[in-house]
Short mmCIF file of C-alpha atoms and ligand atoms in Angstrom, two decimals:
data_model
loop_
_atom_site.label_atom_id
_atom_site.label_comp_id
_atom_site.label_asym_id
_atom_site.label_seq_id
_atom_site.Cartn_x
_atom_site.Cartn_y
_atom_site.Cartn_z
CA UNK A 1 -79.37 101.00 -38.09
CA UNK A 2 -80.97 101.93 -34.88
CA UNK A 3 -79.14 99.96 -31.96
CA UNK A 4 -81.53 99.80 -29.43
CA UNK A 5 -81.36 97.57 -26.36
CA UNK A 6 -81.56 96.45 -22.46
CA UNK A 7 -79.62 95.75 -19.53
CA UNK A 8 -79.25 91.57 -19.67
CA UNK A 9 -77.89 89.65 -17.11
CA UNK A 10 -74.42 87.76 -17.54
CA UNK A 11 -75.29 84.67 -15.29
CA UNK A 12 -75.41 82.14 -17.90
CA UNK A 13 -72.33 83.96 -19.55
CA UNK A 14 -71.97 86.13 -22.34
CA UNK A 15 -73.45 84.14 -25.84
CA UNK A 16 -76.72 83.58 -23.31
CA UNK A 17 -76.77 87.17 -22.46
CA UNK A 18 -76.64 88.19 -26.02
CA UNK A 19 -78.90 85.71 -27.32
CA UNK A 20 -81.47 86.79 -24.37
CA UNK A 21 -80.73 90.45 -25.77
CA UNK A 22 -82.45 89.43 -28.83
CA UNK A 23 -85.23 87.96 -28.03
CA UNK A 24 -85.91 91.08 -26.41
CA UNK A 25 -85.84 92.57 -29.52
CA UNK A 26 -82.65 94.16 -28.88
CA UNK A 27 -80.15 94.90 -31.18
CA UNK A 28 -77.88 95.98 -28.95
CA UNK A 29 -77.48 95.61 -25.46
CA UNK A 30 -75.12 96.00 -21.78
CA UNK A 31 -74.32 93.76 -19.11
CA UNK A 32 -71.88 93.78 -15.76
CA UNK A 33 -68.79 92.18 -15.96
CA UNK A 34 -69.39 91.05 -12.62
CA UNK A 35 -71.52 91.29 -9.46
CA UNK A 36 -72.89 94.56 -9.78
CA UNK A 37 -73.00 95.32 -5.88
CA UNK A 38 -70.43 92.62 -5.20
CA UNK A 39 -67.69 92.43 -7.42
CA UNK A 40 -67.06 88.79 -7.65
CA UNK A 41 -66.61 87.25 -10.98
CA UNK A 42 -67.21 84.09 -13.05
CA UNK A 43 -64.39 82.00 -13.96
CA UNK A 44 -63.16 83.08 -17.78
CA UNK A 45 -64.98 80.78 -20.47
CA UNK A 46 -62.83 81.69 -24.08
CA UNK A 47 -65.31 79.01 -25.46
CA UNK A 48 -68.26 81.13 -24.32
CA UNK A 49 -66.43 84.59 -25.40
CA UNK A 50 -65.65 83.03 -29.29
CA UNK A 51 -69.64 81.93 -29.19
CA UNK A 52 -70.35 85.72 -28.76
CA UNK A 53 -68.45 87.19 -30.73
CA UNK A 54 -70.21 84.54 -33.62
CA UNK A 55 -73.18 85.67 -32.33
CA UNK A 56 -73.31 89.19 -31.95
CA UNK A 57 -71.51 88.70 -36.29
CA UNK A 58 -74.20 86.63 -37.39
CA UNK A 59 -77.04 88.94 -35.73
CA UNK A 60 -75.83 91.97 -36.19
CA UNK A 61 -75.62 93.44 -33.53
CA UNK A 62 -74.18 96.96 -32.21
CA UNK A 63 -71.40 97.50 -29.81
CA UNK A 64 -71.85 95.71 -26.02
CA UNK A 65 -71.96 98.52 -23.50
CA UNK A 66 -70.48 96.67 -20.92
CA UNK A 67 -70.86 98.02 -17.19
CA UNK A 68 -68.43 98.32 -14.63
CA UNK A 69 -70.11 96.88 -10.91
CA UNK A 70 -71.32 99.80 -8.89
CA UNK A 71 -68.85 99.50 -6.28
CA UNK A 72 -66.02 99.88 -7.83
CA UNK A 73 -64.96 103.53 -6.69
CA UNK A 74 -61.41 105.15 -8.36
CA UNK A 75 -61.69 108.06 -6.13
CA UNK A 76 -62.81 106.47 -2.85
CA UNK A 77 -60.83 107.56 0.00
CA UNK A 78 -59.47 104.17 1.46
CA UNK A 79 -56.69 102.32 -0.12
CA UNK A 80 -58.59 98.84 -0.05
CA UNK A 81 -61.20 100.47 -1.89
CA UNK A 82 -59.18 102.17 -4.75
CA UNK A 83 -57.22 98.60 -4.63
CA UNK A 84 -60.57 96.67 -5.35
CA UNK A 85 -60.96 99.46 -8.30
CA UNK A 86 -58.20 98.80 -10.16
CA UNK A 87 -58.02 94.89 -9.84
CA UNK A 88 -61.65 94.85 -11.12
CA UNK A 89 -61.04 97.36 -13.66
CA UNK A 90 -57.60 95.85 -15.03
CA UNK A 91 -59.17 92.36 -14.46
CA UNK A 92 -62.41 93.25 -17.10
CA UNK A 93 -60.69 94.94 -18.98
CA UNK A 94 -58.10 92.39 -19.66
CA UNK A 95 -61.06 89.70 -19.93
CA UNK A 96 -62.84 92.06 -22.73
CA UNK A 97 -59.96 91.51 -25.07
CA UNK A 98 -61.68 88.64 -25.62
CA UNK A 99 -64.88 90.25 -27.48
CA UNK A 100 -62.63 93.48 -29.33
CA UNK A 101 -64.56 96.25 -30.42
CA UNK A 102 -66.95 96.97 -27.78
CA UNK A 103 -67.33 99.40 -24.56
CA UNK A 104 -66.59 99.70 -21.06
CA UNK A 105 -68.41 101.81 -19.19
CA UNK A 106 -68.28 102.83 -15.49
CA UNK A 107 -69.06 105.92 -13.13
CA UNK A 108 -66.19 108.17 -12.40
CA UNK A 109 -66.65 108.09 -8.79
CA UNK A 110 -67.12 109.50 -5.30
CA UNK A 111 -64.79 111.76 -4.02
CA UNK A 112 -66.54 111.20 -0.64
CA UNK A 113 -65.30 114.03 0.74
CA UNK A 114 -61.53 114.75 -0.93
CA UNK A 115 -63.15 117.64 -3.21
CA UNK A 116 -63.95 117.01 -7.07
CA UNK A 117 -60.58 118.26 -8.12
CA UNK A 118 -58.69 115.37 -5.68
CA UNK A 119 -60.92 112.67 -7.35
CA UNK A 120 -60.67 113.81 -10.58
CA UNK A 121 -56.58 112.84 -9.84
CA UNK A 122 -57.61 109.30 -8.56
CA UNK A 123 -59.84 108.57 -11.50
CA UNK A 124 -57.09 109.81 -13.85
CA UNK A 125 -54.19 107.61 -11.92
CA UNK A 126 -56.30 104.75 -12.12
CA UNK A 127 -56.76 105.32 -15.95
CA UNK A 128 -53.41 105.87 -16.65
CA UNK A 129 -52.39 102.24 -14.99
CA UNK A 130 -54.93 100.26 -16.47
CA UNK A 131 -55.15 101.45 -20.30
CA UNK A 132 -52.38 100.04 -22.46
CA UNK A 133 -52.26 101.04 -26.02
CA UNK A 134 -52.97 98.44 -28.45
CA UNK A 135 -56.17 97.36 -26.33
CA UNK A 136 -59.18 96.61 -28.68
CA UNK A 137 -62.16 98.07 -25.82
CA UNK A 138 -62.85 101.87 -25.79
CA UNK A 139 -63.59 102.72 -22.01
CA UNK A 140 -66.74 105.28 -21.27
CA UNK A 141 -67.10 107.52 -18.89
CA UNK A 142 -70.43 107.69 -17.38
CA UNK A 143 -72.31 111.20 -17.37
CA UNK A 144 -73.53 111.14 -12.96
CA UNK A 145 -76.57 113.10 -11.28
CA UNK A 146 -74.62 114.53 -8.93
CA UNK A 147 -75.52 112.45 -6.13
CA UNK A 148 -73.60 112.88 -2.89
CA UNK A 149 -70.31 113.17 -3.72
CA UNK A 150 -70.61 112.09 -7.33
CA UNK A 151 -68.04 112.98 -9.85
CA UNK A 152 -69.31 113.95 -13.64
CA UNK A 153 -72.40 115.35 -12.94
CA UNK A 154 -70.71 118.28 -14.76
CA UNK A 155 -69.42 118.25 -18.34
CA UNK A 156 -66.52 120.02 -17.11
CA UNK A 157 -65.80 116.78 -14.65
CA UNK A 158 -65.30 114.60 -17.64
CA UNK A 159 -63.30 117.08 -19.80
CA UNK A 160 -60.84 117.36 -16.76
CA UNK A 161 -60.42 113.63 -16.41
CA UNK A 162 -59.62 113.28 -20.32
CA UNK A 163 -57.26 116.02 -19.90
CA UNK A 164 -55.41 113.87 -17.27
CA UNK A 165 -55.37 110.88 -19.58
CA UNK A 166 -52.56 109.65 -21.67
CA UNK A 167 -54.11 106.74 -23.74
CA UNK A 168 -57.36 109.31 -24.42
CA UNK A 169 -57.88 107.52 -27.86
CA UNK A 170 -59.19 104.56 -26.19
CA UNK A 171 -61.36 106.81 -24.09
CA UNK A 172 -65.29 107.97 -24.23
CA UNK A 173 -68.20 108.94 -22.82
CA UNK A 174 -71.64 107.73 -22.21
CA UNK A 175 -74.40 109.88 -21.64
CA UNK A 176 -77.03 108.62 -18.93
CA UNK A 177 -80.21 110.59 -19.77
CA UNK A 178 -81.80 110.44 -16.70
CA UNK A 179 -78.78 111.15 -14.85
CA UNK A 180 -77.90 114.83 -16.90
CA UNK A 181 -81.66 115.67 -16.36
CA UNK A 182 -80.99 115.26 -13.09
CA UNK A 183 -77.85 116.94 -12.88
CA UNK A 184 -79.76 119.95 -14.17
CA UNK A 185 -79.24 119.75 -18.28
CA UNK A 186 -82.41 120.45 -19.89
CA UNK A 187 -83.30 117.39 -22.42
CA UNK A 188 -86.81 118.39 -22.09
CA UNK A 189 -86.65 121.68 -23.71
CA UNK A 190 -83.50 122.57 -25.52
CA UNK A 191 -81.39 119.04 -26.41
CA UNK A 192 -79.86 121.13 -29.17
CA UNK A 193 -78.10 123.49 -26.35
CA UNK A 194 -77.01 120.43 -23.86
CA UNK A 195 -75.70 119.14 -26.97
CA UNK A 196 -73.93 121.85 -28.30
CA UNK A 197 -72.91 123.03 -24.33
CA UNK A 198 -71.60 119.18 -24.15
CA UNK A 199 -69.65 119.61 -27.89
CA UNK A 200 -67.85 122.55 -27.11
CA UNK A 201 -66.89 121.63 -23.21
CA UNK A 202 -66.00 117.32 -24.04
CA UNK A 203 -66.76 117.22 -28.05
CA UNK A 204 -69.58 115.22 -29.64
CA UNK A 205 -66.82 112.67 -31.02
CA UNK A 206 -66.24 111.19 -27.55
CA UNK A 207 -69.75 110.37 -27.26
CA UNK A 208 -70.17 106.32 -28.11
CA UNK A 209 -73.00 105.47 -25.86
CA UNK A 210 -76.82 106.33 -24.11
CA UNK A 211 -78.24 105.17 -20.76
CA UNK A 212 -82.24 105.81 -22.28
CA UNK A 213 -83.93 106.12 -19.17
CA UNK A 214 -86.49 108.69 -18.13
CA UNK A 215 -86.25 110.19 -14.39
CA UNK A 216 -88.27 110.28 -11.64
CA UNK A 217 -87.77 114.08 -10.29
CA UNK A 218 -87.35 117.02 -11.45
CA UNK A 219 -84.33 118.43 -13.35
CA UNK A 220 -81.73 119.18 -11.32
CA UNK A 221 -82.66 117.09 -8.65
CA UNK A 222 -79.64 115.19 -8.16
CA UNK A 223 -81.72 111.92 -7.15
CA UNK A 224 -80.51 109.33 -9.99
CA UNK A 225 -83.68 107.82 -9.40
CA UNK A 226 -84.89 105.77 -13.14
CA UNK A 227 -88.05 105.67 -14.57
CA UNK A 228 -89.88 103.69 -17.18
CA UNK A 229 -89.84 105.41 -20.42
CA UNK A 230 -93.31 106.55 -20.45
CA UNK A 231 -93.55 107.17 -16.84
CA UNK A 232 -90.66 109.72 -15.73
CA UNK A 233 -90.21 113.70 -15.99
CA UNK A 234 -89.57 113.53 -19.73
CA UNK A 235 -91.88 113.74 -22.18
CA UNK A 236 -92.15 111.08 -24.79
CA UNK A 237 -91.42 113.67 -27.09
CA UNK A 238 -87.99 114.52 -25.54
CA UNK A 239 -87.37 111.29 -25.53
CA UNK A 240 -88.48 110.76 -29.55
CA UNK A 241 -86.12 113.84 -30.03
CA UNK A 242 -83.55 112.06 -27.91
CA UNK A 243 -83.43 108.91 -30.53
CA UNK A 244 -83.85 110.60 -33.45
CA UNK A 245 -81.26 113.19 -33.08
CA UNK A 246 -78.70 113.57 -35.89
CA UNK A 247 -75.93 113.82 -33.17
CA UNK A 248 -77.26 110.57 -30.98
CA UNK A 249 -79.55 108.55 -33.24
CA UNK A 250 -76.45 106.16 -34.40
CA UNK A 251 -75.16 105.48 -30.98
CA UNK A 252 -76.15 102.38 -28.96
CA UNK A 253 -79.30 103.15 -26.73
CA UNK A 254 -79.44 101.37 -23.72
CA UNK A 255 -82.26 100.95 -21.45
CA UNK A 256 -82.24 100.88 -17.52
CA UNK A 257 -85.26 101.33 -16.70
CA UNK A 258 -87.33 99.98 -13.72
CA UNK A 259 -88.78 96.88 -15.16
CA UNK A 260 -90.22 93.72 -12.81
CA UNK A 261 -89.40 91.43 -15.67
CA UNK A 262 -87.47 91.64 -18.55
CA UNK A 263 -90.50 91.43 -20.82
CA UNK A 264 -91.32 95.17 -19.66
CA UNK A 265 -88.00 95.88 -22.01
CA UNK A 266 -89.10 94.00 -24.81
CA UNK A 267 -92.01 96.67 -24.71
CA UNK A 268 -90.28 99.67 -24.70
CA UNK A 269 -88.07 98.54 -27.34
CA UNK A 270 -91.00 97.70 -29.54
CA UNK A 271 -92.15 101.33 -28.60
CA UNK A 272 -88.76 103.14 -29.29
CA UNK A 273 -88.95 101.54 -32.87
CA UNK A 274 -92.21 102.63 -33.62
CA UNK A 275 -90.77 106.59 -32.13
CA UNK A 276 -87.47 105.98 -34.31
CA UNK A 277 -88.25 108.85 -37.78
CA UNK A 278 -86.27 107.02 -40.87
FE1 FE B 301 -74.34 103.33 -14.77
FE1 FE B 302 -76.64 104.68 -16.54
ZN1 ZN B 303 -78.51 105.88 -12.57
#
């Protein structure tokens, strides 16, 4: 099964999100649990939740990549923003009980400032308070560009916080392709050694999830800046390597790329099927 999908928005709540999805042609897909540069949140709807999870059943589809809003911020330096980061988190998390089996995913942080090895602590504390172990959502951990202050542009970021975590089975990672490229990992010409580098320093079996997304600039950049698929840095035949790759090619892809209107996804889902080698 090749679970291939979009970025959807979670206005009209999560059975209109997924149903959106697949119109897209989607057949799997993310969304923010809240306000992604806000934080506020809709009022719980179980009726709405139970629809989904019928849904997603009936249609097949893979694992929800949920995403965490962008400013939520484990390792920021002021209380009321680390406070904001853990009601959020616990608050989501709590709320994705509701839809078992699928993923949380969110950006480790910036340390603006305190040093990678003091945010690497904060994101770890904050882990340790808000995973409980009989939950039913595995929580990823976004591969970052490096930007600013950034923590997990490095492989060795993400092994550290798992090393801090007690409840690590309900922990994973999600690789953002654009972002490694960025961060300097070369997708373009040698997948099989970012792969193997990421195996041996986090392990392939904490992988669940990948951001598709080609990149503006150059590798090693540091930018995070997303392109369309056929537009970026990469070549389409990275990215065909990307998808079909024995280590990847049954993980949910999901696109965030640039698009103007959602139908620009439909197309590059189309196109990714037509790259995807039986
Ligand atoms: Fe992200
Ligand atoms: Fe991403
Ligand atoms: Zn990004």
């Amino acid at each position: 099964m090749f679970y291939i999908g979009c970025h959807v928005s979670s206005a009209g709540g999560y059975t209109a999100a997924a149903t959106h999805a697949d119109a897209l042609g989607g057949s799997t897909f993310a969304l923010f649990t809240r306000n992604p540069r806000g934080g506020s949140v809709k009022p719980l709807d179980e009726a709405d939740m139970a629809a989904f999870n019928a849904f997603c059943r009936a249609h097949e589809m893979g694992p929800m990549v949920a995403h965490a809003p962008y400013t939520l911020n484990p390792c920021g330096a002021k209380d009321n923003v680390r406070d904001f980061a853990f009601r959020a988190f616990s608050e989501d998390l709590a709320r994705l009980e509701y839809v078992p089996g699928n993923y949380y995913n969110f950006h480790p942080g910036s340390h603006v400032g305190q040093g990678i090895p003091a945010g690497i602590e904060l994101i770890c504390g904050l882990l340790n308070r808000v995973l409980w172990p009989e939950m039913h959502t595995t929580v990823l951990l976004e591969t970052m560009a490096g930007k600013g202050s950034e923590v997990g542009g490095r492989f060795e970021d993400l092994r550290a916080i798992i090393d801090g975590v007690e409840h690590t089975e309900h922990l994973g990672v999600c690789m953002d392709t654009c972002h490694i490229w960025d961060g300097g990992y070369d997708i373009e010409h040698d997948l099989d050694g970012v792969l193997t580098e990421f195996d041996r320093v986090v392990g392939l079996d904490r992988l669940k999830a990948v951001h598709l997304n080609n990149s503006m600039n150059d590798r090693g950049s540091h930018k995070d800046r997303h392109a369309r698929i056929a537009e970026g840095k990469l070549s389409l035949d990275a990215i065909r390597r990307i998808i079909n790759h024995p280590a990847l090619r049954d993980l949910p892809f999901i696109l965030e790329t640039p698009q103007e209107q959602d139908a620009g996804y439909a197309v590059e889902i189309a196109m990714l099927r037509e790259m995807r080698e039986d």
